[in-house]
Amino acid sequence: MQVRAEHLDSPLGIGEREPRLSWVLPAGSGEQLAYEVEVDGIAVRVEGDAHVLVPWPGKALGSGER
């Protein structure tokens, strides 16, 4: 699944410390009931159907961090 940050496919160098994430649901999927995002090896699961401009789930990124 392609995840975008701040509507960008390649967000390298955007300067946003907590970029919002978006994704497109797979073709043929009914509905999304929850999502899980992994940041720094820690998985964060959130119940809900949001998949556009979802708040950053981890700690704010530092300068030059991916």
mmCIF file of N, CA, C and O in Angstrom:
data_model
loop_
_atom_site.group_PDB
_atom_site.id
_atom_site.type_symbol
_atom_site.label_atom_id
_atom_site.label_comp_id
_atom_site.label_asym_id
_atom_site.label_seq_id
_atom_site.Cartn_x
_atom_site.Cartn_y
_atom_site.Cartn_z
ATOM 1 N N MET A 1 0.845 -1.170 0.000
ATOM 2 C CA MET A 1 0.000 0.000 0.000
ATOM 3 C C MET A 1 0.895 1.239 0.000
ATOM 4 O O MET A 1 1.833 1.338 0.783
ATOM 5 N N GLN A 2 0.608 2.169 -0.865
ATOM 6 C CA GLN A 2 1.356 3.420 -0.962
ATOM 7 C C GLN A 2 0.871 4.408 0.099
ATOM 8 O O GLN A 2 -0.295 4.760 0.132
ATOM 9 N N VAL A 3 1.765 4.821 0.977
ATOM 10 C CA VAL A 3 1.436 5.812 2.000
ATOM 11 C C VAL A 3 2.059 7.131 1.574
ATOM 12 O O VAL A 3 3.220 7.176 1.159
ATOM 13 N N ARG A 4 1.290 8.194 1.666
ATOM 14 C CA ARG A 4 1.764 9.520 1.297
ATOM 15 C C ARG A 4 1.851 10.382 2.554
ATOM 16 O O ARG A 4 1.131 10.154 3.508
ATOM 17 N N ALA A 5 2.722 11.361 2.530
ATOM 18 C CA ALA A 5 2.850 12.311 3.637
ATOM 19 C C ALA A 5 2.582 13.703 3.091
ATOM 20 O O ALA A 5 3.226 14.127 2.126
ATOM 21 N N GLU A 6 1.616 14.392 3.681
ATOM 22 C CA GLU A 6 1.238 15.738 3.245
ATOM 23 C C GLU A 6 0.930 15.773 1.739
ATOM 24 O O GLU A 6 1.319 16.694 1.038
ATOM 25 N N HIS A 7 0.249 14.750 1.237
ATOM 26 C CA HIS A 7 -0.149 14.602 -0.171
ATOM 27 C C HIS A 7 1.031 14.403 -1.125
ATOM 28 O O HIS A 7 0.877 14.545 -2.332
ATOM 29 N N LEU A 8 2.204 14.094 -0.612
ATOM 30 C CA LEU A 8 3.388 13.912 -1.451
ATOM 31 C C LEU A 8 3.814 12.452 -1.472
ATOM 32 O O LEU A 8 3.866 11.799 -0.432
ATOM 33 N N ASP A 9 4.167 11.947 -2.670
ATOM 34 C CA ASP A 9 4.667 10.579 -2.791
ATOM 35 C C ASP A 9 6.094 10.476 -2.257
ATOM 36 O O ASP A 9 6.491 9.458 -1.715
ATOM 37 N N SER A 10 6.893 11.516 -2.470
ATOM 38 C CA SER A 10 8.288 11.549 -2.005
ATOM 39 C C SER A 10 8.480 12.796 -1.148
ATOM 40 O O SER A 10 8.944 13.824 -1.629
ATOM 41 N N PRO A 11 8.123 12.716 0.142
ATOM 42 C CA PRO A 11 8.128 13.905 0.983
ATOM 43 C C PRO A 11 9.490 14.285 1.579
ATOM 44 O O PRO A 11 9.560 15.085 2.494
ATOM 45 N N LEU A 12 10.564 13.749 1.071
ATOM 46 C CA LEU A 12 11.887 14.034 1.611
ATOM 47 C C LEU A 12 12.161 15.537 1.581
ATOM 48 O O LEU A 12 12.031 16.180 0.547
ATOM 49 N N GLY A 13 12.486 16.091 2.723
ATOM 50 C CA GLY A 13 12.838 17.501 2.801
ATOM 51 C C GLY A 13 11.674 18.457 2.931
ATOM 52 O O GLY A 13 11.821 19.645 2.673
ATOM 53 N N ILE A 14 10.494 17.987 3.372
ATOM 54 C CA ILE A 14 9.341 18.875 3.447
ATOM 55 C C ILE A 14 9.390 19.810 4.655
ATOM 56 O O ILE A 14 8.706 20.819 4.673
ATOM 57 N N GLY A 15 10.152 19.488 5.668
ATOM 58 C CA GLY A 15 10.273 20.367 6.821
ATOM 59 C C GLY A 15 9.140 20.259 7.821
ATOM 60 O O GLY A 15 9.084 21.031 8.764
ATOM 61 N N GLU A 16 8.254 19.327 7.629
ATOM 62 C CA GLU A 16 7.123 19.133 8.541
ATOM 63 C C GLU A 16 7.539 18.132 9.615
ATOM 64 O O GLU A 16 7.896 16.998 9.315
ATOM 65 N N ARG A 17 7.514 18.529 10.879
ATOM 66 C CA ARG A 17 7.960 17.646 11.963
ATOM 67 C C ARG A 17 6.951 16.549 12.289
ATOM 68 O O ARG A 17 7.312 15.512 12.820
ATOM 69 N N GLU A 18 5.694 16.775 11.989
ATOM 70 C CA GLU A 18 4.651 15.769 12.223
ATOM 71 C C GLU A 18 3.774 15.674 10.974
ATOM 72 O O GLU A 18 2.630 16.135 10.966
ATOM 73 N N PRO A 19 4.322 15.079 9.900
ATOM 74 C CA PRO A 19 3.571 15.026 8.642
ATOM 75 C C PRO A 19 2.310 14.170 8.756
ATOM 76 O O PRO A 19 2.314 13.117 9.393
ATOM 77 N N ARG A 20 1.234 14.653 8.164
ATOM 78 C CA ARG A 20 -0.017 13.887 8.147
ATOM 79 C C ARG A 20 0.076 12.839 7.048
ATOM 80 O O ARG A 20 0.670 13.070 6.001
ATOM 81 N N LEU A 21 -0.499 11.677 7.292
ATOM 82 C CA LEU A 21 -0.404 10.539 6.381
ATOM 83 C C LEU A 21 -1.728 10.284 5.675
ATOM 84 O O LEU A 21 -2.796 10.509 6.244
ATOM 85 N N SER A 22 -1.643 9.791 4.443
ATOM 86 C CA SER A 22 -2.830 9.419 3.661
ATOM 87 C C SER A 22 -2.520 8.147 2.889
ATOM 88 O O SER A 22 -1.372 7.859 2.569
ATOM 89 N N TRP A 23 -3.558 7.390 2.570
ATOM 90 C CA TRP A 23 -3.419 6.185 1.750
ATOM 91 C C TRP A 23 -4.745 5.902 1.078
ATOM 92 O O TRP A 23 -5.788 6.386 1.482
ATOM 93 N N VAL A 24 -4.673 5.104 0.016
ATOM 94 C CA VAL A 24 -5.867 4.684 -0.720
ATOM 95 C C VAL A 24 -6.167 3.253 -0.309
ATOM 96 O O VAL A 24 -5.262 2.411 -0.261
ATOM 97 N N LEU A 25 -7.415 2.992 -0.006
ATOM 98 C CA LEU A 25 -7.805 1.634 0.369
ATOM 99 C C LEU A 25 -7.651 0.709 -0.826
ATOM 100 O O LEU A 25 -7.886 1.112 -1.970
ATOM 101 N N PRO A 26 -7.264 -0.541 -0.602
ATOM 102 C CA PRO A 26 -7.094 -1.488 -1.694
ATOM 103 C C PRO A 26 -8.403 -1.690 -2.480
ATOM 104 O O PRO A 26 -9.492 -1.650 -1.893
ATOM 105 N N ALA A 27 -8.266 -1.906 -3.780
ATOM 106 C CA ALA A 27 -9.435 -2.145 -4.633
ATOM 107 C C ALA A 27 -10.226 -3.332 -4.089
ATOM 108 O O ALA A 27 -9.661 -4.340 -3.668
ATOM 109 N N GLY A 28 -11.528 -3.181 -4.055
ATOM 110 C CA GLY A 28 -12.399 -4.250 -3.611
ATOM 111 C C GLY A 28 -12.604 -4.316 -2.102
ATOM 112 O O GLY A 28 -13.372 -5.143 -1.623
ATOM 113 N N SER A 29 -11.910 -3.452 -1.360
ATOM 114 C CA SER A 29 -12.106 -3.472 0.091
ATOM 115 C C SER A 29 -13.441 -2.820 0.423
ATOM 116 O O SER A 29 -13.856 -1.874 -0.228
ATOM 117 N N GLY A 30 -14.100 -3.346 1.425
ATOM 118 C CA GLY A 30 -15.389 -2.808 1.827
ATOM 119 C C GLY A 30 -15.236 -1.478 2.529
ATOM 120 O O GLY A 30 -15.476 -0.423 1.972
ATOM 121 N N GLU A 31 -14.777 -1.527 3.761
ATOM 122 C CA GLU A 31 -14.544 -0.313 4.526
ATOM 123 C C GLU A 31 -13.392 -0.534 5.483
ATOM 124 O O GLU A 31 -13.052 -1.661 5.814
ATOM 125 N N GLN A 32 -12.799 0.534 5.929
ATOM 126 C CA GLN A 32 -11.707 0.467 6.889
ATOM 127 C C GLN A 32 -12.282 0.651 8.285
ATOM 128 O O GLN A 32 -13.014 1.600 8.534
ATOM 129 N N LEU A 33 -11.945 -0.253 9.180
ATOM 130 C CA LEU A 33 -12.419 -0.160 10.559
ATOM 131 C C LEU A 33 -11.331 0.332 11.506
ATOM 132 O O LEU A 33 -11.614 0.838 12.587
ATOM 133 N N ALA A 34 -10.073 0.159 11.100
ATOM 134 C CA ALA A 34 -8.927 0.579 11.907
ATOM 135 C C ALA A 34 -7.713 0.660 10.991
ATOM 136 O O ALA A 34 -7.748 0.183 9.859
ATOM 137 N N TYR A 35 -6.650 1.278 11.490
ATOM 138 C CA TYR A 35 -5.393 1.275 10.756
ATOM 139 C C TYR A 35 -4.255 1.124 11.746
ATOM 140 O O TYR A 35 -4.402 1.379 12.938
ATOM 141 N N GLU A 36 -3.110 0.655 11.243
ATOM 142 C CA GLU A 36 -1.944 0.461 12.078
ATOM 143 C C GLU A 36 -0.748 1.066 11.356
ATOM 144 O O GLU A 36 -0.540 0.816 10.175
ATOM 145 N N VAL A 37 0.001 1.886 12.062
ATOM 146 C CA VAL A 37 1.183 2.533 11.500
ATOM 147 C C VAL A 37 2.363 2.175 12.388
ATOM 148 O O VAL A 37 2.266 2.214 13.614
ATOM 149 N N GLU A 38 3.487 1.825 11.763
ATOM 150 C CA GLU A 38 4.690 1.502 12.517
ATOM 151 C C GLU A 38 5.694 2.635 12.375
ATOM 152 O O GLU A 38 6.036 3.048 11.267
ATOM 153 N N VAL A 39 6.145 3.160 13.515
ATOM 154 C CA VAL A 39 7.137 4.228 13.549
ATOM 155 C C VAL A 39 8.232 3.807 14.518
ATOM 156 O O VAL A 39 7.948 3.475 15.664
ATOM 157 N N ASP A 40 9.477 3.783 14.047
ATOM 158 C CA ASP A 40 10.614 3.395 14.884
ATOM 159 C C ASP A 40 10.423 2.022 15.523
ATOM 160 O O ASP A 40 10.750 1.809 16.693
ATOM 161 N N GLY A 41 9.834 1.086 14.773
ATOM 162 C CA GLY A 41 9.645 -0.268 15.264
ATOM 163 C C GLY A 41 8.493 -0.451 16.237
ATOM 164 O O GLY A 41 8.296 -1.527 16.774
ATOM 165 N N ILE A 42 7.732 0.609 16.475
ATOM 166 C CA ILE A 42 6.592 0.538 17.385
ATOM 167 C C ILE A 42 5.313 0.694 16.575
ATOM 168 O O ILE A 42 5.142 1.684 15.860
ATOM 169 N N ALA A 43 4.427 -0.289 16.661
ATOM 170 C CA ALA A 43 3.165 -0.248 15.922
ATOM 171 C C ALA A 43 2.106 0.473 16.747
ATOM 172 O O ALA A 43 1.945 0.214 17.938
ATOM 173 N N VAL A 44 1.415 1.387 16.094
ATOM 174 C CA VAL A 44 0.334 2.135 16.721
ATOM 175 C C VAL A 44 -0.944 1.780 15.975
ATOM 176 O O VAL A 44 -1.035 1.982 14.761
ATOM 177 N N ARG A 45 -1.939 1.224 16.682
ATOM 178 C CA ARG A 45 -3.215 0.855 16.068
ATOM 179 C C ARG A 45 -4.281 1.856 16.503
ATOM 180 O O ARG A 45 -4.391 2.186 17.684
ATOM 181 N N VAL A 46 -5.035 2.339 15.513
ATOM 182 C CA VAL A 46 -6.082 3.325 15.772
ATOM 183 C C VAL A 46 -7.388 2.808 15.183
ATOM 184 O O VAL A 46 -7.431 2.434 14.007
ATOM 185 N N GLU A 47 -8.435 2.759 15.980
ATOM 186 C CA GLU A 47 -9.752 2.366 15.491
ATOM 187 C C GLU A 47 -10.351 3.550 14.733
ATOM 188 O O GLU A 47 -10.279 4.687 15.203
ATOM 189 N N GLY A 48 -10.910 3.308 13.563
ATOM 190 C CA GLY A 48 -11.556 4.378 12.810
ATOM 191 C C GLY A 48 -11.387 4.214 11.318
ATOM 192 O O GLY A 48 -10.595 3.403 10.841
ATOM 193 N N ASP A 49 -12.137 5.008 10.581
ATOM 194 C CA ASP A 49 -12.130 4.894 9.124
ATOM 195 C C ASP A 49 -11.296 5.967 8.434
ATOM 196 O O ASP A 49 -11.239 6.024 7.214
ATOM 197 N N ALA A 50 -10.625 6.834 9.172
ATOM 198 C CA ALA A 50 -9.827 7.904 8.574
ATOM 199 C C ALA A 50 -8.673 7.330 7.766
ATOM 200 O O ALA A 50 -8.005 6.393 8.195
ATOM 201 N N HIS A 51 -8.439 7.880 6.580
ATOM 202 C CA HIS A 51 -7.298 7.469 5.771
ATOM 203 C C HIS A 51 -6.757 8.624 4.934
ATOM 204 O O HIS A 51 -5.928 8.428 4.052
ATOM 205 N N VAL A 52 -7.212 9.848 5.207
ATOM 206 C CA VAL A 52 -6.718 11.032 4.516
ATOM 207 C C VAL A 52 -6.279 12.055 5.560
ATOM 208 O O VAL A 52 -7.046 12.412 6.456
ATOM 209 N N LEU A 53 -5.022 12.487 5.456
ATOM 210 C CA LEU A 53 -4.431 13.464 6.378
ATOM 211 C C LEU A 53 -4.597 13.054 7.850
ATOM 212 O O LEU A 53 -5.003 13.831 8.699
ATOM 213 N N VAL A 54 -4.227 11.816 8.115
ATOM 214 C CA VAL A 54 -4.276 11.246 9.459
ATOM 215 C C VAL A 54 -3.100 11.830 10.265
ATOM 216 O O VAL A 54 -1.975 11.907 9.756
ATOM 217 N N PRO A 55 -3.312 12.241 11.508
ATOM 218 C CA PRO A 55 -2.232 12.810 12.316
ATOM 219 C C PRO A 55 -1.049 11.851 12.479
ATOM 220 O O PRO A 55 -1.220 10.632 12.560
ATOM 221 N N TRP A 56 0.145 12.401 12.535
ATOM 222 C CA TRP A 56 1.375 11.643 12.736
ATOM 223 C C TRP A 56 1.272 10.861 14.048
ATOM 224 O O TRP A 56 0.968 11.437 15.091
ATOM 225 N N PRO A 57 1.558 9.548 14.035
ATOM 226 C CA PRO A 57 1.360 8.721 15.226
ATOM 227 C C PRO A 57 2.534 8.656 16.196
ATOM 228 O O PRO A 57 2.420 8.076 17.261
ATOM 229 N N GLY A 58 3.663 9.219 15.829
ATOM 230 C CA GLY A 58 4.843 9.093 16.683
ATOM 231 C C GLY A 58 5.333 10.425 17.205
ATOM 232 O O GLY A 58 4.657 11.442 17.096
ATOM 233 N N LYS A 59 6.550 10.396 17.752
ATOM 234 C CA LYS A 59 7.146 11.634 18.236
ATOM 235 C C LYS A 59 7.530 12.499 17.036
ATOM 236 O O LYS A 59 7.738 11.993 15.931
ATOM 237 N N ALA A 60 7.598 13.776 17.252
ATOM 238 C CA ALA A 60 7.951 14.708 16.179
ATOM 239 C C ALA A 60 9.327 14.349 15.617
ATOM 240 O O ALA A 60 10.238 13.965 16.361
ATOM 241 N N LEU A 61 9.468 14.471 14.306
ATOM 242 C CA LEU A 61 10.724 14.175 13.649
ATOM 243 C C LEU A 61 11.721 15.317 13.849
ATOM 244 O O LEU A 61 11.334 16.481 13.896
ATOM 245 N N GLY A 62 12.997 14.970 13.945
ATOM 246 C CA GLY A 62 14.036 15.968 14.054
ATOM 247 C C GLY A 62 14.543 16.339 12.663
ATOM 248 O O GLY A 62 14.175 15.719 11.658
ATOM 249 N N SER A 63 15.389 17.312 12.591
ATOM 250 C CA SER A 63 15.961 17.762 11.327
ATOM 251 C C SER A 63 16.694 16.610 10.639
ATOM 252 O O SER A 63 17.507 15.920 11.253
ATOM 253 N N GLY A 64 16.376 16.359 9.375
ATOM 254 C CA GLY A 64 17.038 15.314 8.598
ATOM 255 C C GLY A 64 16.540 13.902 8.858
ATOM 256 O O GLY A 64 17.032 12.958 8.242
ATOM 257 N N GLU A 65 15.570 13.735 9.749
ATOM 258 C CA GLU A 65 15.049 12.404 10.063
ATOM 259 C C GLU A 65 14.045 11.961 9.017
ATOM 260 O O GLU A 65 13.324 12.774 8.450
ATOM 261 N N ARG A 66 13.959 10.645 8.805
ATOM 262 C CA ARG A 66 12.983 10.078 7.878
ATOM 263 C C ARG A 66 11.926 9.354 8.660
ATOM 264 O O ARG A 66 12.146 8.766 9.652
#
